mmCIF file of C-alpha atoms in Angstrom:
data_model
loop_
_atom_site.group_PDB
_atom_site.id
_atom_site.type_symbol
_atom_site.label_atom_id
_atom_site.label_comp_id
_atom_site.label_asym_id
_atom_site.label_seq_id
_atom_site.Cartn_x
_atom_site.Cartn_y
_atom_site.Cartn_z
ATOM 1 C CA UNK A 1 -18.391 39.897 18.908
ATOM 2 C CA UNK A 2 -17.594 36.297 18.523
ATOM 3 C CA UNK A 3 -17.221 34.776 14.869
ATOM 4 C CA UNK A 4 -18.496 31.295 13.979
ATOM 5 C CA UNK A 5 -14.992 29.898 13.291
ATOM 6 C CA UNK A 6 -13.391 26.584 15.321
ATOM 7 C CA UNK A 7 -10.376 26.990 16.760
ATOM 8 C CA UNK A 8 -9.517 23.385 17.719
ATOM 9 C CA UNK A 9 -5.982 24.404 19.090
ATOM 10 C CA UNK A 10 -4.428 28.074 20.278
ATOM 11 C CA UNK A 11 -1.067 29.360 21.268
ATOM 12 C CA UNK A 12 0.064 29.929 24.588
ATOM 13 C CA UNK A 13 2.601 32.765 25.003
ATOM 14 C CA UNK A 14 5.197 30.417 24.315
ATOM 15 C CA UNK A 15 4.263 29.602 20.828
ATOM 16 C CA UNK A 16 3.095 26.435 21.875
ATOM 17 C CA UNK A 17 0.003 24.376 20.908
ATOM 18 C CA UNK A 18 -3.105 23.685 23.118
ATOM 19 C CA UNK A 19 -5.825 22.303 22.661
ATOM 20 C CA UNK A 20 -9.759 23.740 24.110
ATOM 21 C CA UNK A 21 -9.479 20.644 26.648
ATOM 22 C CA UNK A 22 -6.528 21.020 28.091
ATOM 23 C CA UNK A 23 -6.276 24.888 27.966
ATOM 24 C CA UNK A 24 -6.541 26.555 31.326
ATOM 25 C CA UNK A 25 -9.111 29.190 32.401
ATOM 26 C CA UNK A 26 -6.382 31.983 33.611
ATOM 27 C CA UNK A 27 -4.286 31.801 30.689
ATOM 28 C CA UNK A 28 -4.174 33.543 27.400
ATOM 29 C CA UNK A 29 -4.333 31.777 23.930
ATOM 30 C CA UNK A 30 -4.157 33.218 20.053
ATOM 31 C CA UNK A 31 -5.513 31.864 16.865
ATOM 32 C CA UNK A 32 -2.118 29.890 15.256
ATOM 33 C CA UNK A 33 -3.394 31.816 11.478
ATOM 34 C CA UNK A 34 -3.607 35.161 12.343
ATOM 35 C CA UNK A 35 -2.829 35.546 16.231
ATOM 36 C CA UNK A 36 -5.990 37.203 17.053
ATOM 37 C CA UNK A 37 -6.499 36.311 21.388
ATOM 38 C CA UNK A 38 -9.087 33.709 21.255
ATOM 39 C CA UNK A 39 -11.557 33.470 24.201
ATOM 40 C CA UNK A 40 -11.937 29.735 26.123
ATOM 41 C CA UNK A 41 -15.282 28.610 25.479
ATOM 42 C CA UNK A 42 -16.373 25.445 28.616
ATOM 43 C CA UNK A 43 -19.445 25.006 29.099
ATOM 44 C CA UNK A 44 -21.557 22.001 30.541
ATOM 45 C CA UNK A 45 -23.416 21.221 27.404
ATOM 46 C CA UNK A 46 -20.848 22.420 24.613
ATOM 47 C CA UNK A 47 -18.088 20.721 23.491
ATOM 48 C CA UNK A 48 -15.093 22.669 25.006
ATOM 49 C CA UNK A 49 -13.644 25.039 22.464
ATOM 50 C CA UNK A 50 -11.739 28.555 21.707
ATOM 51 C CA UNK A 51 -14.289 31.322 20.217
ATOM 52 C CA UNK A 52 -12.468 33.606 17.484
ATOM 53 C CA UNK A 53 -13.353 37.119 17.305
ATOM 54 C CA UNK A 54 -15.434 38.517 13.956
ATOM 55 C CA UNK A 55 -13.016 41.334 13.663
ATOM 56 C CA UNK A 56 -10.136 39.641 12.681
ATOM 57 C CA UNK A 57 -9.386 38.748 8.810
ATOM 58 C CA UNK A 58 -9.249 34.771 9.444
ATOM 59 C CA UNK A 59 -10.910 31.561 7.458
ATOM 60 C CA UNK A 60 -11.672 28.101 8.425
ATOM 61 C CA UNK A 61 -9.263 26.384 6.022
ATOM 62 C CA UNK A 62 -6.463 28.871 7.105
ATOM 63 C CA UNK A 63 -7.009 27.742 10.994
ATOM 64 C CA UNK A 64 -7.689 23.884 10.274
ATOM 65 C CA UNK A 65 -4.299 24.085 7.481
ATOM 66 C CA UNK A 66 -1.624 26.010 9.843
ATOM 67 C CA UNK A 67 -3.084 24.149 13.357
ATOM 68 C CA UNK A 68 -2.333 20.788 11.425
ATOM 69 C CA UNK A 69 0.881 22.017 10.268
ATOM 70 C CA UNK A 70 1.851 23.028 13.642
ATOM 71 C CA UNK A 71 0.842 19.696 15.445
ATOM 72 C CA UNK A 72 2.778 17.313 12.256
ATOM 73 C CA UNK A 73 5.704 19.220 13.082
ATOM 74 C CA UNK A 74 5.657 18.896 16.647
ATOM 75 C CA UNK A 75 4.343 15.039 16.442
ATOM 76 C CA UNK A 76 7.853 14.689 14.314
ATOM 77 C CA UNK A 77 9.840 16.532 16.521
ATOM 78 C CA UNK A 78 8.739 14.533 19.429
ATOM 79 C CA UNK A 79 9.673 11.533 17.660
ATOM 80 C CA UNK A 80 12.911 12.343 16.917
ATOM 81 C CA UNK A 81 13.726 12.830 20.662
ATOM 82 C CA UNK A 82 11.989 9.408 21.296
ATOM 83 C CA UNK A 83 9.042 10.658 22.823
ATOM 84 C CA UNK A 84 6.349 9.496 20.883
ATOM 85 C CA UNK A 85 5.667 6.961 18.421
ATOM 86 C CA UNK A 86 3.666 7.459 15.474
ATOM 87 C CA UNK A 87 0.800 4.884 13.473
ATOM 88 C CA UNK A 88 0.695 5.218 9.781
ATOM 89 C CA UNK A 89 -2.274 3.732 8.372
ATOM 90 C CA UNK A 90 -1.615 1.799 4.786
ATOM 91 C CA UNK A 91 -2.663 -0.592 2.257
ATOM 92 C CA UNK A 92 -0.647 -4.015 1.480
ATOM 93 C CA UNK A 93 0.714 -3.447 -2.038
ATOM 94 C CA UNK A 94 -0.013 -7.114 -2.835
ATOM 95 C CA UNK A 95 -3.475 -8.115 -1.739
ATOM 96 C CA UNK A 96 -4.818 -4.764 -0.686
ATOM 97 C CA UNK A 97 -5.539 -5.243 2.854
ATOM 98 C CA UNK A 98 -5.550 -2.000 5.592
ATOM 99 C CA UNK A 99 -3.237 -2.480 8.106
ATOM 100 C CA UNK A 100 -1.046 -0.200 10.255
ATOM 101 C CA UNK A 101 3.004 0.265 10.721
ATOM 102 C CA UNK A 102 4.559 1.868 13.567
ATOM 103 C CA UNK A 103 7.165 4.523 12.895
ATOM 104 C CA UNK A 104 9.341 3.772 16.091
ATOM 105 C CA UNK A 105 11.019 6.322 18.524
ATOM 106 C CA UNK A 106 13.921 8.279 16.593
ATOM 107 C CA UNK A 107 12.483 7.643 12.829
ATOM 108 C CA UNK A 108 12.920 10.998 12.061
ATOM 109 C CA UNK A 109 15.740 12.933 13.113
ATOM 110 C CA UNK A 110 13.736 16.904 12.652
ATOM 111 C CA UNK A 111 11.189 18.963 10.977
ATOM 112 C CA UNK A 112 10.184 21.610 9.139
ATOM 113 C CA UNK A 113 7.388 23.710 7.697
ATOM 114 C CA UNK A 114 7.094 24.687 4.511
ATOM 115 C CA UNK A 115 10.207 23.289 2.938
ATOM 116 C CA UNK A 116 11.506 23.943 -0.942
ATOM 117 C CA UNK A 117 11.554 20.669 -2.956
ATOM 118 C CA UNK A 118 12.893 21.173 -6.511
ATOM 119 C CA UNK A 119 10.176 23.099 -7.678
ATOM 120 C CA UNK A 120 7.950 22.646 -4.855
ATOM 121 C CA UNK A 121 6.904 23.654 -1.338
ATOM 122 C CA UNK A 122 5.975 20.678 1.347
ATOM 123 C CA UNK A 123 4.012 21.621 4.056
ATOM 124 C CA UNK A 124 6.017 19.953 5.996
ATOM 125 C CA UNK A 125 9.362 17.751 5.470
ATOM 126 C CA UNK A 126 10.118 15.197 8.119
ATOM 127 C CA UNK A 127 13.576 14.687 7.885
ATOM 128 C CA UNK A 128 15.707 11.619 8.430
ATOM 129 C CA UNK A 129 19.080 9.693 8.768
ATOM 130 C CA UNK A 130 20.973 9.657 5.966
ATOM 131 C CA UNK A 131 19.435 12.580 4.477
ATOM 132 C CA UNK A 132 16.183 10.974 3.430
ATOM 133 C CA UNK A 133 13.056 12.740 3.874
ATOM 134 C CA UNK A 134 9.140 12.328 4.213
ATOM 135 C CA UNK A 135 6.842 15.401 2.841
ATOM 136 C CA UNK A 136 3.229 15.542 4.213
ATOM 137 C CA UNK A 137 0.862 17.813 2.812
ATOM 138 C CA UNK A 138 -2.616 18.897 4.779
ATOM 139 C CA UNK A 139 -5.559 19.807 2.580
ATOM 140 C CA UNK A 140 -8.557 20.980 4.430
ATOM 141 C CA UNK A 141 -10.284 21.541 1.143
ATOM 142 C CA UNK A 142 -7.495 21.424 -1.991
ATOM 143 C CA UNK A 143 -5.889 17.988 -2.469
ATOM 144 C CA UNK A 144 -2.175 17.465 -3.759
ATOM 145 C CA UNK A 145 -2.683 18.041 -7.782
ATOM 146 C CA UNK A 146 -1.697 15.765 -10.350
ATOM 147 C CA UNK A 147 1.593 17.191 -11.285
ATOM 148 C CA UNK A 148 2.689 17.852 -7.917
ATOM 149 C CA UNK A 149 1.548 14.195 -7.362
ATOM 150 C CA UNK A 150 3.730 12.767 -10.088
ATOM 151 C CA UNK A 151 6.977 14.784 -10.036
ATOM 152 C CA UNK A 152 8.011 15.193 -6.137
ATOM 153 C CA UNK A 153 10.929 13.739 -5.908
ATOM 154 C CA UNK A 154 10.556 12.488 -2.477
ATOM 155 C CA UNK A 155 8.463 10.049 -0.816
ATOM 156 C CA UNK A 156 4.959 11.634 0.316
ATOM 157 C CA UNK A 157 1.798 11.388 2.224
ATOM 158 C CA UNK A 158 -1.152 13.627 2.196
ATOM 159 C CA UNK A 159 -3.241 14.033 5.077
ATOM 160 C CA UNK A 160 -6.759 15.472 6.053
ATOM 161 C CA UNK A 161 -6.716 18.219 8.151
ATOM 162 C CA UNK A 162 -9.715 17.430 10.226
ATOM 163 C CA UNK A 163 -7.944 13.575 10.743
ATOM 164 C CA UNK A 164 -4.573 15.701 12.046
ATOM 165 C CA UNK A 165 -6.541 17.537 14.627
ATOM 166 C CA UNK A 166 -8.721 14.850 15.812
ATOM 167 C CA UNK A 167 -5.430 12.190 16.187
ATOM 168 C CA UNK A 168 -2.015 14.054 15.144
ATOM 169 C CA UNK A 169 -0.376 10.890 16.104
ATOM 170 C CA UNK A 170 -2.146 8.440 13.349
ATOM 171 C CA UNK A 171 -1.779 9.263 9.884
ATOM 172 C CA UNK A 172 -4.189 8.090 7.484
ATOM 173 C CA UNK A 173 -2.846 9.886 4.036
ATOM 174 C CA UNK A 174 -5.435 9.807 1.236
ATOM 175 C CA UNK A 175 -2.929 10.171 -1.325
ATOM 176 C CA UNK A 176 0.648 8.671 -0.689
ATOM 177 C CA UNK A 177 3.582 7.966 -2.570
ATOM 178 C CA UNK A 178 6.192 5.340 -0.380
ATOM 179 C CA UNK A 179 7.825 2.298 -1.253
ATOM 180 C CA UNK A 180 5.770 -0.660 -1.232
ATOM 181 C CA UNK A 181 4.520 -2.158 2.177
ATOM 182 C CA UNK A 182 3.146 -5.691 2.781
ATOM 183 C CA UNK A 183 0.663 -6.716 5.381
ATOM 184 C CA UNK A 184 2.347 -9.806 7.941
ATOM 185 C CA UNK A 185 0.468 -12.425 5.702
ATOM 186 C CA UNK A 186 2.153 -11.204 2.079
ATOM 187 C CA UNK A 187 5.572 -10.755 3.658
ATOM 188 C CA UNK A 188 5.248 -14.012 5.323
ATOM 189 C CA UNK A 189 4.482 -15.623 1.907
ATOM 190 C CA UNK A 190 7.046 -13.209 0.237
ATOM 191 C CA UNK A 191 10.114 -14.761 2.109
ATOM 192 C CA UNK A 192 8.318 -18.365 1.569
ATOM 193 C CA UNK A 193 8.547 -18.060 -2.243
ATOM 194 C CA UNK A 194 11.841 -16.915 -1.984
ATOM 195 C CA UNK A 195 13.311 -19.229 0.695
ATOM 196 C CA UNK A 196 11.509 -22.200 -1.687
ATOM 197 C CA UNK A 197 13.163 -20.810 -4.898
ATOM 198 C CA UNK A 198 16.633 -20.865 -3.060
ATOM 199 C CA UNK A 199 16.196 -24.310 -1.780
ATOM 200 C CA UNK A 200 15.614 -25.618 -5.319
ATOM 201 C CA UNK A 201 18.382 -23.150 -7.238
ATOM 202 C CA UNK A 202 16.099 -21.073 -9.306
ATOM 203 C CA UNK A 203 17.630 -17.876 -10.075
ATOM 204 C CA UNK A 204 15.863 -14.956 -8.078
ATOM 205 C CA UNK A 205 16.824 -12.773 -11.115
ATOM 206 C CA UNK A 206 14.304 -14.236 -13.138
ATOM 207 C CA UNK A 207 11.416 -13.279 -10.953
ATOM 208 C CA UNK A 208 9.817 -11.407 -8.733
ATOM 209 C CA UNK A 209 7.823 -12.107 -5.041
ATOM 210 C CA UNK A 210 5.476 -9.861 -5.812
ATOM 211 C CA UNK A 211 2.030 -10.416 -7.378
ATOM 212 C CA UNK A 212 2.438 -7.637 -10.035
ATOM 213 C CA UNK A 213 2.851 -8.218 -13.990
ATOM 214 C CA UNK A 214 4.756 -5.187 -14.260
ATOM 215 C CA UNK A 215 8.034 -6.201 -11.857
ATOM 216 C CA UNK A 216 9.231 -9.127 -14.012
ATOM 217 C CA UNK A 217 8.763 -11.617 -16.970
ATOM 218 C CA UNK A 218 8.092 -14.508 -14.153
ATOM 219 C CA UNK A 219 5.750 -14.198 -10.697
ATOM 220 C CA UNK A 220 6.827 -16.589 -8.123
ATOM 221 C CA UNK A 221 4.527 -18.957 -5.360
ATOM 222 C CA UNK A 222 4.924 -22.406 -4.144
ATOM 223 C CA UNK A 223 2.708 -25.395 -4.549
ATOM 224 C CA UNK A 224 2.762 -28.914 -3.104
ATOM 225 C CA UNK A 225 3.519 -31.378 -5.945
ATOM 226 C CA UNK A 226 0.697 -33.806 -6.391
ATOM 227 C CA UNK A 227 3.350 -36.417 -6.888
ATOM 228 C CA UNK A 228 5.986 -36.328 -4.450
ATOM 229 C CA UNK A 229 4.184 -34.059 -1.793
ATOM 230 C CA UNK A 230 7.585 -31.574 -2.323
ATOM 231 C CA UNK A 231 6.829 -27.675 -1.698
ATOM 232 C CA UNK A 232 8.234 -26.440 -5.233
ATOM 233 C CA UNK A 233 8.168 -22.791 -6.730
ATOM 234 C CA UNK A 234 5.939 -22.324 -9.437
ATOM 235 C CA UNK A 235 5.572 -19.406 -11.853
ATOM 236 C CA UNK A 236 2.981 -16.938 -13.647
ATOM 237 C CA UNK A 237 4.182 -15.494 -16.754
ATOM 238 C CA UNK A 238 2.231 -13.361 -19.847
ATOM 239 C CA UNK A 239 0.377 -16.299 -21.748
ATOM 240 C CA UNK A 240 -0.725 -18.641 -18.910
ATOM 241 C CA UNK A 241 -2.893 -20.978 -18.865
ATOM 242 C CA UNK A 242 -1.985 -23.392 -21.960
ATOM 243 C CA UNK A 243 1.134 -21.144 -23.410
ATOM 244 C CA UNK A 244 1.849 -22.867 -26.647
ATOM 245 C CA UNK A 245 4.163 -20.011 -27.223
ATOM 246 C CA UNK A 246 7.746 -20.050 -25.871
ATOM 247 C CA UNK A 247 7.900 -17.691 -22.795
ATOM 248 C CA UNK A 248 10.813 -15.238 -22.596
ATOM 249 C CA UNK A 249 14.547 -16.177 -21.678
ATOM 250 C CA UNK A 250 15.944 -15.919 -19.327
ATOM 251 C CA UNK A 251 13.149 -18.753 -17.353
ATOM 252 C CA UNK A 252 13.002 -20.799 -14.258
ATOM 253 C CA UNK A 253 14.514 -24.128 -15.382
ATOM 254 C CA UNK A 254 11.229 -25.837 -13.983
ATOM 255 C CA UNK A 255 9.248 -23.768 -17.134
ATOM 256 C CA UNK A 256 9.310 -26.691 -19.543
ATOM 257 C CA UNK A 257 7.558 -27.509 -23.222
ATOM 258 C CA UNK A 258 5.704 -30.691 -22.577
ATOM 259 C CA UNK A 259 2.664 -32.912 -23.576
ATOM 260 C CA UNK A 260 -0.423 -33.445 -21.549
ATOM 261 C CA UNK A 261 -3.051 -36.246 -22.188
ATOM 262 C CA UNK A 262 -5.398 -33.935 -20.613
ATOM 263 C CA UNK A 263 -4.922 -30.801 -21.661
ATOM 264 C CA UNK A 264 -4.739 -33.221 -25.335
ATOM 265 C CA UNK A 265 -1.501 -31.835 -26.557
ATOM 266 C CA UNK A 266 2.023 -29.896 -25.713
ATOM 267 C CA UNK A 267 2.362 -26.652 -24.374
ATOM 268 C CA UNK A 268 4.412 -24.557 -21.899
ATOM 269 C CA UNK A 269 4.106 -25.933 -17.875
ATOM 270 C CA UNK A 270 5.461 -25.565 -14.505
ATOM 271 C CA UNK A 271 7.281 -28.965 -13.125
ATOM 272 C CA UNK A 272 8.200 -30.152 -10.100
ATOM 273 C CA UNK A 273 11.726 -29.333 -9.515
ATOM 274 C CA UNK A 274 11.958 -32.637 -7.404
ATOM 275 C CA UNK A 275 10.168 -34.900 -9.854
ATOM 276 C CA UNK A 276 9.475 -32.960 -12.640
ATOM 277 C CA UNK A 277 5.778 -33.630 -12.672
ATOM 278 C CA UNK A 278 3.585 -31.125 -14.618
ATOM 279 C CA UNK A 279 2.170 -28.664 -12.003
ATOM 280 C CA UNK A 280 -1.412 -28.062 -13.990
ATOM 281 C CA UNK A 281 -2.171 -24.516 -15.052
ATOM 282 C CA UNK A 282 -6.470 -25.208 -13.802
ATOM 283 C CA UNK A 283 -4.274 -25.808 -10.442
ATOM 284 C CA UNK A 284 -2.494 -22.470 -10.740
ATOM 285 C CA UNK A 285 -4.632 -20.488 -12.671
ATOM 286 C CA UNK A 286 -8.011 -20.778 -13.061
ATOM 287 C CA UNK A 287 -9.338 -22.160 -9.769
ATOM 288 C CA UNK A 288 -10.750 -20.295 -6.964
ATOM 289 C CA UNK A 289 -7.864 -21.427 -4.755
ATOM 290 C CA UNK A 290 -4.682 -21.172 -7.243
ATOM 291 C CA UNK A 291 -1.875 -19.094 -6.313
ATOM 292 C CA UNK A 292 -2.272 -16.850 -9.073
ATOM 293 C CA UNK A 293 -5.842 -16.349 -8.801
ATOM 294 C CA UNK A 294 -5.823 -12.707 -9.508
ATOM 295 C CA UNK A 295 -3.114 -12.505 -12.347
ATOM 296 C CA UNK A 296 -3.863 -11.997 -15.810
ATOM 297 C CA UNK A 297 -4.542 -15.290 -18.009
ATOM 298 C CA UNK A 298 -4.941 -15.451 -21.566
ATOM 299 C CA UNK A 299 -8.417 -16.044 -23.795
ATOM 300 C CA UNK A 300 -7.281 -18.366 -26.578
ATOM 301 C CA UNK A 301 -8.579 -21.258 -28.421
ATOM 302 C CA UNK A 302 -6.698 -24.092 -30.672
ATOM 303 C CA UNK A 303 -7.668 -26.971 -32.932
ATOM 304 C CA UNK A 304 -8.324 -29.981 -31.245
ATOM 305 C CA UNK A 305 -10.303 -33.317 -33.166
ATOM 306 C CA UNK A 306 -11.426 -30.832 -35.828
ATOM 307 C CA UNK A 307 -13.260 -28.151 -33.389
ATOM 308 C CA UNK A 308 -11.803 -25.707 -31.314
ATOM 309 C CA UNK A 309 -11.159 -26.087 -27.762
ATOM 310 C CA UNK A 310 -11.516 -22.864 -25.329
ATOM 311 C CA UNK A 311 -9.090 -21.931 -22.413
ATOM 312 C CA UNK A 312 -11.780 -21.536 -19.651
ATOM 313 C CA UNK A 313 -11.313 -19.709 -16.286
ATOM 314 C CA UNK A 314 -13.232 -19.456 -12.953
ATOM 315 C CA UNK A 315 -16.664 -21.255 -13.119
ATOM 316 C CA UNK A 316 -16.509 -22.524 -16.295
ATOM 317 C CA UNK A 317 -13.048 -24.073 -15.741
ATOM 318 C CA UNK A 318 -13.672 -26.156 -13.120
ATOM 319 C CA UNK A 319 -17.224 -27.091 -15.101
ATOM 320 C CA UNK A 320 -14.572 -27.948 -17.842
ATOM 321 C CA UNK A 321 -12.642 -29.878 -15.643
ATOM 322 C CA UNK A 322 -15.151 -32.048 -13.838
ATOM 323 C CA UNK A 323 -16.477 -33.256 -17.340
ATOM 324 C CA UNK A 324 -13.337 -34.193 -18.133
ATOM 325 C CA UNK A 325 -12.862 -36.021 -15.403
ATOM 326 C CA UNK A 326 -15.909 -37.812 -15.437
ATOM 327 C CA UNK A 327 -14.924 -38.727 -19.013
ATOM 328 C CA UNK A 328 -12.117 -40.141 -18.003
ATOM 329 C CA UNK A 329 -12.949 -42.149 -15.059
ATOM 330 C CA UNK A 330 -16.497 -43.233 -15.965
#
């Protein structure tokens, strides 16, 4: 009697991997969890399949976990003889976007199944030049756990089961932990901002590429000067818009204390490092099109003509802005 259990993949007598559409009708096959003989299931209406017996002492996630095992390892092992290439879906660690890297022939050198880290087993553990490694952990139904999550020492990616089977060739991990990668637009603007900060001498020590608070005292972009139509770096620090309070040293030398008729007094700005212009903070801040959009900015108000003036942002900036403007001009 046949159970209800999918068997996406069986063994030939080889040890070997097939799946229900390519298996062939005169050969034998075995479940890859508990090696029961499966029987080749191809009809005209059904989806082509192996049926498990009901006898044997088998589960779903046991077939789905080992048969995705199984297929990571070999997809690896075919890589590393420069057989296959393999898509790994990710996220761009600056804006967010989905994109997908190829992990060209040779990337990985071997492969293994259930592999001792510290105090941990990996499903798998692609291996690599230079002794660096890759674990991968399938979860049919149990996902990598918290701990497990924070203190593997090596880089990992977790991936569905049921996404193994149906592509082993195209990981999509739903937990990860790899270096950062960029999507072609960040890295393009990523070696912009530095190339720019080079061109004008500004210490690439004192800030960081990257839109993240976290890496550095100083974020770098570039903006065209107003003034002198010059591509200059400018920079996003804890305090913007309006800083009144001294950033931290080490700085760009373009960061400089100085008075705005404006803004209606002095604070902190970004120059031009051609003509030393005041690069305004609405400009880099606060409007829907400023580099930093999506950093942090600061709430504060000050003393101005005996009220108190408000640091705006989004909407109301610009509002701000227009009526001064119109002030000014009318």
């Amino acid at each position: 009697m046949e159970s209800k259990l999918k068997v996406p993949y069986g063994l030939d007598t080889s040890g070997q991997l097939v799946s229900a559409d390519l298996a062939e009708k005169d050969k034998t096959y075995f479940c890859p969890n508990c090696n029961s003989q499966l029987v080749r299931r191809a009809g005209e209406v059904k989806v082509k399949h192996f049926a498990h017996p009901s006898t044997a002492n088998c589960s779903q996630e046991s077939i789905l976990h080992i048969t995705a095992k199984n297929l990571i390892e070999s997809v690896i092992r075919s890589n590393s003889l420069s057989q296959i290439e393999i898509t790994l879906h990710s996220d761009c660690y600056q804006c967010g976007v989905e994109f997908n890297t190829t992990l060209p022939f040779g990337t990985f050198t071997s492969a293994a199944q259930e592999v001792t880290v510290a105090s941990y087993v990996c499903d798998v553990v692609g291996y690599r030049i230079g002794g660096n490694s890759l674990g991968i952990e399938i979860f049919h139904t149990h996902e990598v756990d918290g701990e497990k999550a924070a203190n593997l020492p090596i880089p990992w990616i977790e991936l569905k089961a049921e996404d193994v089977i149906n592509d082993p060739h195209h990981w999509k991990p739903t937990q990860r932990k790899l270096k950062p990668s960029f999507c072609s637009k960040c890295r393009s603007n990523i070696k912009l901002v530095q190339s720019v900060a080079n061109r004008w001498n500004i210490d690439s020590t004192l800030y960081t590429p990257i839109k993240n608070a976290f890496l550095a005292n100083y974020v770098a972009d570039v903006e065209t000067c107003f003034r002198c139509k010059e591509v200059v770096p400018v920079f996003w620090w804890m305090g913007v818009p309006f800083c009144e309070q001294e950033p931290p040293h080490p700085r760009p030398k373009t960061i400089k204390y100085r008075n705005s008729k404006k803004y209606g007094g002095s604070y902190w700005a970004n120059t031009c490092a051609n003509c030393n212009m005041i690069q305004g903070d609405n400009y880099l801040f606060l409007f829907d099109d400023a580099p930093f959009k999506n950093m942090p900015v600061s709430e504060s108000e000050r003393e101005q003509d005996g009220g108190l003036v408000k640091v705006a942002t989004g909407d109301e900036a610009i509002s701000e802005m227009m009526k001064v403007i119109k002030r000014n001009f009318s």
